[in-house]
mmCIF file of C-alpha atoms in Angstrom:
data_model
loop_
_atom_site.group_PDB
_atom_site.id
_atom_site.type_symbol
_atom_site.label_atom_id
_atom_site.label_comp_id
_atom_site.label_asym_id
_atom_site.label_seq_id
_atom_site.Cartn_x
_atom_site.Cartn_y
_atom_site.Cartn_z
ATOM 1 C CA MET Z 1231 83.527 89.941 154.907
ATOM 2 C CA ALA Z 1232 82.763 89.186 151.229
ATOM 3 C CA ALA Z 1233 85.594 88.985 148.738
ATOM 4 C CA THR Z 1234 85.636 91.919 146.305
ATOM 5 C CA LEU Z 1235 85.681 91.586 142.518
ATOM 6 C CA LYS Z 1236 85.920 94.569 140.193
ATOM 7 C CA ALA Z 1237 83.532 94.768 137.238
ATOM 8 C CA LEU Z 1238 83.599 97.016 134.139
ATOM 9 C CA ASP Z 1239 80.789 98.160 131.973
ATOM 10 C CA ARG Z 1240 80.706 95.985 128.837
ATOM 11 C CA ASN Z 1241 79.624 97.304 125.430
ATOM 12 C CA THR Z 1242 80.849 94.234 123.516
ATOM 13 C CA THR Z 1243 78.093 91.874 122.472
ATOM 14 C CA LYS Z 1244 79.289 90.448 119.145
ATOM 15 C CA ARG Z 1245 80.847 87.027 119.154
ATOM 16 C CA SER Z 1246 84.081 88.309 117.618
ATOM 17 C CA GLU Z 1247 84.326 91.104 120.219
ATOM 18 C CA LEU Z 1248 83.674 88.652 123.011
ATOM 19 C CA ARG Z 1249 86.457 86.384 121.698
ATOM 20 C CA VAL Z 1250 88.878 89.307 121.797
ATOM 21 C CA LEU Z 1251 87.734 90.124 125.329
ATOM 22 C CA ARG Z 1252 88.458 86.566 126.470
ATOM 23 C CA GLU Z 1253 91.628 85.737 124.540
ATOM 24 C CA GLU Z 1254 93.427 89.072 124.212
ATOM 25 C CA GLN Z 1255 92.205 91.042 127.195
ATOM 26 C CA GLU Z 1256 91.919 88.117 129.635
ATOM 27 C CA GLY Z 1257 88.420 89.263 130.466
ATOM 28 C CA LEU Z 1258 85.296 87.295 131.268
ATOM 29 C CA PRO Z 1259 81.925 88.353 129.916
ATOM 30 C CA ALA Z 1260 79.206 88.527 132.557
ATOM 31 C CA VAL Z 1261 75.822 90.003 133.408
ATOM 32 C CA LEU Z 1262 74.628 91.597 136.575
ATOM 33 C CA TYR Z 1263 70.943 91.532 137.478
ATOM 34 C CA GLY Z 1264 68.627 91.228 140.408
ATOM 35 C CA LYS Z 1265 65.119 91.718 141.637
ATOM 36 C CA ASP Z 1266 65.514 95.451 142.250
ATOM 37 C CA ARG Z 1267 67.770 96.359 139.329
ATOM 38 C CA SER Z 1268 67.805 96.133 135.582
ATOM 39 C CA SER Z 1269 70.172 93.754 133.788
ATOM 40 C CA ALA Z 1270 73.584 95.138 132.970
ATOM 41 C CA PRO Z 1271 76.336 93.527 130.763
ATOM 42 C CA VAL Z 1272 79.705 93.644 132.605
ATOM 43 C CA SER Z 1273 83.134 92.085 132.341
ATOM 44 C CA VAL Z 1274 85.537 90.913 135.073
ATOM 45 C CA ASP Z 1275 89.131 89.750 135.068
ATOM 46 C CA ALA Z 1276 89.033 85.982 134.370
ATOM 47 C CA LEU Z 1277 91.896 84.980 136.678
ATOM 48 C CA GLU Z 1278 90.608 87.238 139.442
ATOM 49 C CA PHE Z 1279 87.163 85.692 139.190
ATOM 50 C CA ILE Z 1280 88.573 82.163 139.486
ATOM 51 C CA LYS Z 1281 90.545 83.210 142.513
ATOM 52 C CA VAL Z 1282 87.547 84.811 144.256
ATOM 53 C CA TYR Z 1283 85.192 81.968 143.257
ATOM 54 C CA ARG Z 1284 87.524 79.403 144.829
ATOM 55 C CA GLU Z 1285 87.773 81.547 147.955
ATOM 56 C CA VAL Z 1286 84.020 81.984 148.613
ATOM 57 C CA GLY Z 1287 82.723 78.695 147.172
ATOM 58 C CA LYS Z 1288 79.813 77.791 144.974
ATOM 59 C CA ASN Z 1289 77.160 79.777 146.938
ATOM 60 C CA GLY Z 1290 79.421 82.368 148.554
ATOM 61 C CA VAL Z 1291 78.711 86.109 148.455
ATOM 62 C CA ILE Z 1292 80.933 88.308 146.330
ATOM 63 C CA GLU Z 1293 81.071 92.086 146.585
ATOM 64 C CA LEU Z 1294 80.966 93.182 142.961
ATOM 65 C CA ASP Z 1295 82.522 96.607 142.608
ATOM 66 C CA PHE Z 1296 80.780 97.874 139.464
ATOM 67 C CA GLU Z 1297 82.793 100.810 138.158
ATOM 68 C CA GLY Z 1298 80.829 104.046 138.338
ATOM 69 C CA GLN Z 1299 77.660 102.383 139.800
ATOM 70 C CA GLY Z 1300 78.541 101.131 143.228
ATOM 71 C CA LYS Z 1301 79.147 97.859 145.051
ATOM 72 C CA TYR Z 1302 76.691 94.991 144.974
ATOM 73 C CA PRO Z 1303 76.572 91.808 147.087
ATOM 74 C CA VAL Z 1304 76.106 89.083 144.446
ATOM 75 C CA MET Z 1305 75.968 85.300 144.122
ATOM 76 C CA VAL Z 1306 77.011 83.340 141.054
ATOM 77 C CA TYR Z 1307 73.678 82.238 139.660
ATOM 78 C CA ASP Z 1308 74.954 80.491 136.534
ATOM 79 C CA MET Z 1309 78.240 79.803 134.812
ATOM 80 C CA GLN Z 1310 78.885 78.620 131.280
ATOM 81 C CA VAL Z 1311 81.975 76.454 130.794
ATOM 82 C CA ASP Z 1312 83.647 75.155 127.668
ATOM 83 C CA HIS Z 1313 84.865 71.794 128.942
ATOM 84 C CA LEU Z 1314 86.898 71.118 125.816
ATOM 85 C CA LYS Z 1315 88.901 74.300 126.347
ATOM 86 C CA ASN Z 1316 88.635 74.134 130.114
ATOM 87 C CA GLN Z 1317 87.560 77.766 130.051
ATOM 88 C CA ILE Z 1318 84.752 79.744 131.750
ATOM 89 C CA MET Z 1319 82.843 81.513 128.984
ATOM 90 C CA HIS Z 1320 80.216 83.541 130.847
ATOM 91 C CA VAL Z 1321 78.929 84.252 134.358
ATOM 92 C CA ASP Z 1322 75.573 85.439 135.707
ATOM 93 C CA PHE Z 1323 75.856 87.546 138.845
ATOM 94 C CA TYR Z 1324 72.616 87.825 140.906
ATOM 95 C CA SER Z 1325 72.344 90.832 143.179
ATOM 96 C CA VAL Z 1326 71.044 89.733 146.555
ATOM 97 C CA ASP Z 1327 69.630 91.298 149.764
ATOM 98 C CA LEU Z 1328 71.722 89.916 152.586
ATOM 99 C CA ASP Z 1329 68.689 89.984 154.904
ATOM 100 C CA LYS Z 1330 66.323 88.037 152.587
ATOM 101 C CA GLU Z 1331 66.327 84.290 151.890
ATOM 102 C CA VAL Z 1332 67.052 82.924 148.417
ATOM 103 C CA GLU Z 1333 67.240 79.437 146.967
ATOM 104 C CA ALA Z 1334 70.389 77.798 145.619
ATOM 105 C CA GLU Z 1335 71.749 74.295 144.843
ATOM 106 C CA VAL Z 1336 74.076 72.875 147.544
ATOM 107 C CA PRO Z 1337 76.336 69.838 146.882
ATOM 108 C CA VAL Z 1338 75.556 66.600 148.737
ATOM 109 C CA HIS Z 1339 78.540 64.491 149.792
ATOM 110 C CA LEU Z 1340 78.409 60.859 150.980
ATOM 111 C CA LYS Z 1341 80.720 60.081 153.911
ATOM 112 C CA GLY Z 1342 81.887 56.666 155.155
ATOM 113 C CA THR Z 1343 81.666 53.184 153.641
ATOM 114 C CA ALA Z 1344 78.226 51.593 153.659
ATOM 115 C CA GLN Z 1345 77.897 48.207 155.366
ATOM 116 C CA GLY Z 1346 76.035 47.000 152.285
ATOM 117 C CA ASP Z 1347 79.032 47.941 150.136
ATOM 118 C CA LYS Z 1348 81.200 45.715 152.327
ATOM 119 C CA ASP Z 1349 78.628 42.921 151.895
ATOM 120 C CA GLY Z 1350 78.886 43.091 148.122
ATOM 121 C CA GLY Z 1351 76.203 45.702 147.342
ATOM 122 C CA VAL Z 1352 76.678 48.780 145.183
ATOM 123 C CA VAL Z 1353 76.177 52.337 146.433
ATOM 124 C CA GLN Z 1354 74.273 54.557 143.989
ATOM 125 C CA GLN Z 1355 73.915 58.349 144.425
ATOM 126 C CA MET Z 1356 70.920 59.793 142.653
ATOM 127 C CA LEU Z 1357 71.111 63.376 143.915
ATOM 128 C CA HIS Z 1358 74.457 65.240 143.900
ATOM 129 C CA GLU Z 1359 72.918 68.652 144.616
ATOM 130 C CA ILE Z 1360 69.827 69.689 146.518
ATOM 131 C CA THR Z 1361 67.829 72.925 146.724
ATOM 132 C CA VAL Z 1362 68.267 74.886 149.924
ATOM 133 C CA LYS Z 1363 66.702 78.192 151.100
ATOM 134 C CA ALA Z 1364 68.762 80.538 153.279
ATOM 135 C CA LYS Z 1365 70.059 84.039 153.621
ATOM 136 C CA PRO Z 1366 73.010 84.560 151.237
ATOM 137 C CA ASN Z 1367 75.636 84.336 153.964
ATOM 138 C CA ASP Z 1368 74.119 81.225 155.622
ATOM 139 C CA PHE Z 1369 74.412 78.666 152.870
ATOM 140 C CA PRO Z 1370 76.492 75.564 153.855
ATOM 141 C CA ASP Z 1371 79.448 74.628 151.564
ATOM 142 C CA SER Z 1372 77.924 71.175 151.346
ATOM 143 C CA ILE Z 1373 75.585 68.800 153.129
ATOM 144 C CA ASP Z 1374 77.302 65.619 154.302
ATOM 145 C CA ILE Z 1375 75.545 62.273 154.819
ATOM 146 C CA ASP Z 1376 77.020 59.372 156.829
ATOM 147 C CA ILE Z 1377 76.126 56.179 154.964
ATOM 148 C CA SER Z 1378 78.145 53.754 157.049
ATOM 149 C CA GLU Z 1379 75.003 52.095 158.556
ATOM 150 C CA LEU Z 1380 73.278 51.466 155.204
ATOM 151 C CA ASN Z 1381 72.718 47.829 154.334
ATOM 152 C CA VAL Z 1382 71.810 46.320 150.970
ATOM 153 C CA GLY Z 1383 68.299 47.505 150.093
ATOM 154 C CA ASP Z 1384 68.525 50.640 152.339
ATOM 155 C CA ALA Z 1385 68.189 54.214 151.002
ATOM 156 C CA VAL Z 1386 68.694 57.740 152.234
ATOM 157 C CA LEU Z 1387 65.840 60.131 151.524
ATOM 158 C CA VAL Z 1388 65.814 63.946 151.477
ATOM 159 C CA SER Z 1389 63.842 63.801 154.774
ATOM 160 C CA ASP Z 1390 66.824 61.954 156.333
ATOM 161 C CA LEU Z 1391 69.205 64.925 155.810
ATOM 162 C CA PRO Z 1392 70.575 66.630 158.896
ATOM 163 C CA LYS Z 1393 68.648 69.782 159.752
ATOM 164 C CA GLY Z 1394 70.365 73.144 159.647
ATOM 165 C CA ASN Z 1395 69.664 75.978 162.041
ATOM 166 C CA LYS Z 1396 70.134 78.617 159.355
ATOM 167 C CA TYR Z 1397 68.895 76.956 156.204
ATOM 168 C CA GLU Z 1398 65.905 74.939 155.023
ATOM 169 C CA VAL Z 1399 65.918 72.056 152.503
ATOM 170 C CA THR Z 1400 63.033 72.662 150.098
ATOM 171 C CA ALA Z 1401 63.264 69.526 147.965
ATOM 172 C CA ASP Z 1402 60.652 66.742 148.197
ATOM 173 C CA GLY Z 1403 61.308 64.783 151.401
ATOM 174 C CA GLU Z 1404 60.495 61.442 149.712
ATOM 175 C CA GLU Z 1405 63.061 61.881 146.976
ATOM 176 C CA PRO Z 1406 65.921 59.353 147.292
ATOM 177 C CA ILE Z 1407 69.475 60.727 147.503
ATOM 178 C CA ALA Z 1408 71.416 57.413 147.703
ATOM 179 C CA SER Z 1409 70.791 53.731 148.019
ATOM 180 C CA VAL Z 1410 72.620 50.390 148.274
ATOM 181 C CA VAL Z 1411 71.470 47.904 145.623
ATOM 182 C CA PRO Z 1412 72.234 44.188 145.400
ATOM 183 C CA PRO Z 1413 75.182 43.114 143.229
ATOM 184 C CA THR Z 1414 74.383 42.454 139.596
ATOM 185 C CA LYS Z 1415 76.122 39.074 139.630
ATOM 186 C CA GLU Z 1416 76.077 36.471 142.355
ATOM 187 C CA PRO Z 1417 79.594 35.589 143.531
ATOM 188 C CA VAL Z 1418 80.741 31.951 143.495
ATOM 189 C CA GLU Z 1419 80.527 30.865 147.095
ATOM 190 C CA ASP Z 1420 82.782 27.852 146.975
ATOM 191 C CA GLU Z 1421 85.975 28.261 144.951
ATOM 192 C CA GLU Z 1422 86.864 24.573 145.155
ATOM 193 C CA GLU Z 1423 83.390 23.673 143.875
ATOM 194 C CA ALA Z 1424 83.894 26.113 141.006
ATOM 195 C CA ASP Z 1425 87.244 24.471 140.113
ATOM 196 C CA GLU Z 1426 85.640 21.055 140.161
ATOM 197 C CA VAL Z 1427 82.916 22.216 137.772
ATOM 198 C CA ALA Z 1428 85.511 23.701 135.446
ATOM 199 C CA GLU Z 1429 87.606 20.481 135.392
ATOM 200 C CA GLU Z 1430 84.593 18.171 134.953
ATOM 201 C CA PRO Z 1431 84.643 16.745 131.381
ATOM 202 C CA PRO Z 1432 81.700 17.294 129.039
ATOM 203 C CA ALA Z 1433 78.725 14.934 129.388
ATOM 204 C CA ASP Z 1434 79.498 13.128 126.118
ATOM 205 C CA ALA Z 1435 83.188 12.752 126.825
ATOM 206 C CA GLU Z 1436 82.817 9.267 128.349
ATOM 207 C CA ASP Z 1437 80.690 8.087 125.463
ATOM 208 C CA LYS Z 1438 83.443 9.146 123.049
ATOM 209 C CA ASP Z 1439 86.041 7.286 125.129
ATOM 210 C CA ASP Z 1440 83.862 4.149 125.056
ATOM 211 C CA GLU Z 1441 83.506 4.347 121.282
ATOM 212 C CA THR Z 1442 87.268 4.720 120.913
ATOM 213 C CA THR Z 1443 87.821 1.589 123.108
ATOM 214 C CA LYS Z 1444 85.332 -0.421 121.118
ATOM 215 C CA THR Z 1445 86.967 0.555 117.816
ATOM 216 C CA GLU Z 1446 90.337 -0.545 119.094
#
């Protein structure tokens, strides 16, 4: 059952009015739209939205109770955040048909420690999210990849992702997600040898000693 979030019709569009909505009324400006409905400006309670969003996750379905117009199953299509203020500024709610597939970005998490990392390589992750097609209630919270068997020079491609029974990855199968690259600097293999090199006098040191002896 989807979490419910109440929405109010919003007539405020000016920047000053939106600031009052956020700061004095603890509201969050948003817009509701979808394939089968026109766009409508709405507002929701900011703290209640954060609570519901954490509950359902990035691609979860929310039942938006739009005052006077009915209830809509929606997904958060976009969210504008002021990172300096650590504040959500605006949300786009997309009305969905629970029986039809849509596309959304799903987080990709690397699990385990790569063998190449243990051997001195460096793990690089190129894709942190990937496009997935599924019915709104069938999106995974994340797609996890075990990288423990990766050696230096190995890579994980989109085509290597585990297959889901209820979703389809639509990204290019040849696109790399993560790889293990060689270290940028070669480690000193023999510490004793390194110490000997460090203690060895400059090439012209002996010549200077000889000159000193001759002078004396």
